[in-house]
Amino acid sequence: MTKQPYALAIHGGAGTILKSTMTPEKEAAYEEALRHAVAAGETVLQAGGSALDAVTASVCALEDEPLFNAGRGAVFTTAGKQEMDAAIMDGRNRDTGTVAGIFGPKNPVKLARLVMETTPHVCMIGEHVLELGRAAGLEFPDADYFFTQARWDALQDTLAMREKGEDDDDPARRHGTVGAVACDRMGNVAAATSTGGWTGKLPGRVGDTPMPGAGNFADNATCAVSGTGHGEIFIRWTAGAEIAARMRHLGETVVEAAEHVVMKDLKDNDGSGGVIAVDARGNLALPFNSEGMYRGWVREGDQPKVAIYRD
Amino acid sequence: MTKQPYALAIHGGAGTILKSTMTPEKEAAYEEALRHAVAAGETVLQAGGSALDAVTASVCALEDEPLFNAGRGAVFTTAGKQEMDAAIMDGRNRDTGTVAGIFGPKNPVKLARLVMETTPHVCMIGEHVLELGRAAGLEFPDADYFFTQARWDALQDTLAMREKGEDDDDPARRHGTVGAVACDRMGNVAAATSTGGWTGKLPGRVGDTPMPGAGNFADNATCAVSGTGHGEIFIRWTAGAEIAARMRHLGETVVEAAEHVVMKDLKDNDGSGGVIAVDARGNLALPFNSEGMYRGWVREGDQPKVAIYRD
């Protein structure tokens, strides 16, 4: 049944990841967490599993890790609440499910998948979709499971700066999304993304993650994409859909198309961040226009790699 | 200051609009409502106003009219509630604001515009954005202002069919969105869209309207688009962004690009509906793949036109 080698890439957010504030211990912890998330997805692909299951597994691993801004480590709104967005998309038929502004399930990406698989809708918000998740047996931990002191402190810093009339334009606080893209041995691609959004976002803000074609996209005809960065700009420049459009209409490779959108469309319009992308041949692209992007990737037969800064 | 003649198009939804169930009185009422909405936008453009103000005025007129599924005439969810989505986008810089799943303001499109103009975000849901609207002085009528018997009866019909295990696949109940696109004398384009969604949608369902690049899009470099139809398919095929992408990358005209997306991408994938689009020269396109689409249009110097069925 093997048609081709599988490939997988993950990210744990992009932004101003300064070497000066990074300790060797912190760096090792991030790298270990990235390796773990790559392994979670690769285990699925190695066993002949689908790209859809692989990206679900990798994103769950990233959501469970408090170092990253999704699931357990989600950031706080100005109201001191956590509101999460998540998405999953299947390249075989562009089927997709997303959730926005939710708090409750341990793994928001599983709730997005439930929307895709059990409702006639793409995107859901509010109490009803949480009820669907509970009824389907998704895990809903105690609320304090999601609390992390570092995220809370980051909110206090942001609010203190705003109090003084300073603009908190530190991209590190605007960023932080996790995601995975994969191509399985059958040549099917999938993408999944999950995030807590911005530190100090307004309550009810919905980002690019739950908008297919902005922060998450998958179509076998072109590629699967997961983005991380200044979400509002990813939406306005329809980042994911545009990478696919350049491949379809201009004949660009996934590397060329992803580079163009990240280094030109987004960068020229204050859209700091990056994407991970894979095409249906397993070609990977991981461009970012910020100082760093937590990332990892593997192609069948190769050793998995993880990285934070530019090479 | 006049660079070129203005142009404007509006829609009041698409779907199975059967001539057999239409009375002359009903038809006249729809046509009158469409004429009124065209006039509301044209008045702005005639006075030298912006495309942004023109689409706001036309969509407000459509929201105020209970014949259409937006604002006052919004349909009901399975829970018997009204949840509205709205969007506006400015072709000058792709600035955009959207709201999803809201109930309260008389004109949801004005709340979307408030998000665009006063927050750092694109899309907002929930109580906080309603508070922003109240604080800004938007009109919040009594809840019974939004009740229309015909929409309530339509929900009961849908629920009764589901009770009997029948699938209510009547596109007329899935459709119904209002929108406007305009190009002003300066050659700036804008788009606005507003909707109650599907009759019998699940509570918390978010459609294509508040997702820029799906049901609403504007960019002077290409065109402004407002869609109406099976929203989930518009999202998965990123309808608005794809029309623009075909113009940019393939050099298609707005008419060619809109036709392709509606008559091929959407139609081949169960995406019944249509779009209205205008480019920065004032060229209009109003393709639909359903039996009818409530629509109206005008170019400076011409008589306004309204139509329901195919010519």
mmCIF file with all atom_site columns, C-alpha atoms in Angstrom, chain A residues 3-9 45 51 181-190 219-224 247 253-255 276-286 296-302:
data_model
loop_
_atom_site.group_PDB
_atom_site.id
_atom_site.type_symbol
_atom_site.label_atom_id
_atom_site.label_alt_id
_atom_site.label_comp_id
_atom_site.label_asym_id
_atom_site.label_entity_id
_atom_site.label_seq_id
_atom_site.pdbx_PDB_ins_code
_atom_site.Cartn_x
_atom_site.Cartn_y
_atom_site.Cartn_z
_atom_site.occupancy
_atom_site.B_iso_or_equiv
_atom_site.pdbx_formal_charge
_atom_site.auth_seq_id
_atom_site.auth_comp_id
_atom_site.auth_asym_id
_atom_site.auth_atom_id
_atom_site.pdbx_PDB_model_num
ATOM 1  C CA . LYS A 1 3   ? 2.828  4.855  -2.356 1.00 0.00 ? 3   LYS A CA 1
ATOM 2  C CA . GLN A 1 4   ? 5.468  7.186  -0.987 1.00 0.00 ? 4   GLN A CA 1
ATOM 3  C CA . PRO A 1 5   ? 7.391  8.156  2.150  1.00 0.00 ? 5   PRO A CA 1
ATOM 4  C CA . TYR A 1 6   ? 5.448  10.095 4.760  1.00 0.00 ? 6   TYR A CA 1
ATOM 5  C CA . ALA A 1 7   ? 6.383  13.570 5.979  1.00 0.00 ? 7   ALA A CA 1
ATOM 6  C CA . LEU A 1 8   ? 5.364  15.665 8.958  1.00 0.00 ? 8   LEU A CA 1
ATOM 7  C CA . ALA A 1 9   ? 6.121  19.125 10.314 1.00 0.00 ? 9   ALA A CA 1
ATOM 8  C CA . LEU A 1 45  ? 2.393  7.589  10.089 1.00 0.00 ? 45  LEU A CA 1
ATOM 9  C CA . ALA A 1 51  ? -2.255 12.304 7.917  1.00 0.00 ? 51  ALA A CA 1
ATOM 10 C CA . VAL A 1 181 ? 0.876  19.297 8.828  1.00 0.00 ? 181 VAL A CA 1
ATOM 11 C CA . ALA A 1 182 ? 1.405  15.830 7.434  1.00 0.00 ? 182 ALA A CA 1
ATOM 12 C CA . CYS A 1 183 ? 1.430  13.809 4.241  1.00 0.00 ? 183 CYS A CA 1
ATOM 13 C CA . ASP A 1 184 ? 0.812  10.103 4.756  1.00 0.00 ? 184 ASP A CA 1
ATOM 14 C CA . ARG A 1 185 ? 2.021  7.167  2.661  1.00 0.00 ? 185 ARG A CA 1
ATOM 15 C CA . MET A 1 186 ? -1.144 7.365  0.562  1.00 0.00 ? 186 MET A CA 1
ATOM 16 C CA . GLY A 1 187 ? -0.314 10.921 -0.443 1.00 0.00 ? 187 GLY A CA 1
ATOM 17 C CA . ASN A 1 188 ? -3.109 12.491 1.594  1.00 0.00 ? 188 ASN A CA 1
ATOM 18 C CA . VAL A 1 189 ? -2.356 15.710 3.435  1.00 0.00 ? 189 VAL A CA 1
ATOM 19 C CA . ALA A 1 190 ? -3.928 17.240 6.552  1.00 0.00 ? 190 ALA A CA 1
ATOM 20 C CA . ASP A 1 219 ? -6.094 20.259 -0.043 1.00 0.00 ? 219 ASP A CA 1
ATOM 21 C CA . ASN A 1 220 ? -4.366 17.292 -1.687 1.00 0.00 ? 220 ASN A CA 1
ATOM 22 C CA . ALA A 1 221 ? -4.273 19.251 -4.956 1.00 0.00 ? 221 ALA A CA 1
ATOM 23 C CA . THR A 1 222 ? -1.814 21.673 -3.396 1.00 0.00 ? 222 THR A CA 1
ATOM 24 C CA . CYS A 1 223 ? -0.732 21.439 0.224  1.00 0.00 ? 223 CYS A CA 1
ATOM 25 C CA . ALA A 1 224 ? -1.551 21.480 3.924  1.00 0.00 ? 224 ALA A CA 1
ATOM 26 C CA . MET A 1 247 ? 0.668  26.543 -6.403 1.00 0.00 ? 247 MET A CA 1
ATOM 27 C CA . THR A 1 253 ? 6.282  24.613 -5.551 1.00 0.00 ? 253 THR A CA 1
ATOM 28 C CA . VAL A 1 254 ? 5.133  24.485 -1.937 1.00 0.00 ? 254 VAL A CA 1
ATOM 29 C CA . VAL A 1 255 ? 8.483  26.004 -0.925 1.00 0.00 ? 255 VAL A CA 1
ATOM 30 C CA . ILE A 1 276 ? 4.606  25.031 8.050  1.00 0.00 ? 276 ILE A CA 1
ATOM 31 C CA . ALA A 1 277 ? 3.429  23.400 4.835  1.00 0.00 ? 277 ALA A CA 1
ATOM 32 C CA . VAL A 1 278 ? 3.605  20.040 3.109  1.00 0.00 ? 278 VAL A CA 1
ATOM 33 C CA . ASP A 1 279 ? 2.492  18.996 -0.366 1.00 0.00 ? 279 ASP A CA 1
ATOM 34 C CA . ALA A 1 280 ? 1.080  15.629 -1.435 1.00 0.00 ? 280 ALA A CA 1
ATOM 35 C CA . ARG A 1 281 ? 4.592  14.418 -2.377 1.00 0.00 ? 281 ARG A CA 1
ATOM 36 C CA . GLY A 1 282 ? 5.837  15.051 1.138  1.00 0.00 ? 282 GLY A CA 1
ATOM 37 C CA . ASN A 1 283 ? 7.830  18.181 0.298  1.00 0.00 ? 283 ASN A CA 1
ATOM 38 C CA . LEU A 1 284 ? 8.114  20.412 3.354  1.00 0.00 ? 284 LEU A CA 1
ATOM 39 C CA . ALA A 1 285 ? 8.379  24.189 3.779  1.00 0.00 ? 285 ALA A CA 1
ATOM 40 C CA . LEU A 1 286 ? 8.856  25.983 7.111  1.00 0.00 ? 286 LEU A CA 1
ATOM 41 C CA . GLY A 1 296 ? 10.230 20.145 14.094 1.00 0.00 ? 296 GLY A CA 1
ATOM 42 C CA . TRP A 1 297 ? 9.966  17.909 11.052 1.00 0.00 ? 297 TRP A CA 1
ATOM 43 C CA . VAL A 1 298 ? 10.656 14.459 9.735  1.00 0.00 ? 298 VAL A CA 1
ATOM 44 C CA . ARG A 1 299 ? 10.526 12.592 6.422  1.00 0.00 ? 299 ARG A CA 1
ATOM 45 C CA . GLU A 1 300 ? 10.299 8.816  6.376  1.00 0.00 ? 300 GLU A CA 1
ATOM 46 C CA . GLY A 1 301 ? 13.750 7.289  6.696  1.00 0.00 ? 301 GLY A CA 1
ATOM 47 C CA . ASP A 1 302 ? 15.359 10.500 7.992  1.00 0.00 ? 302 ASP A CA 1
#
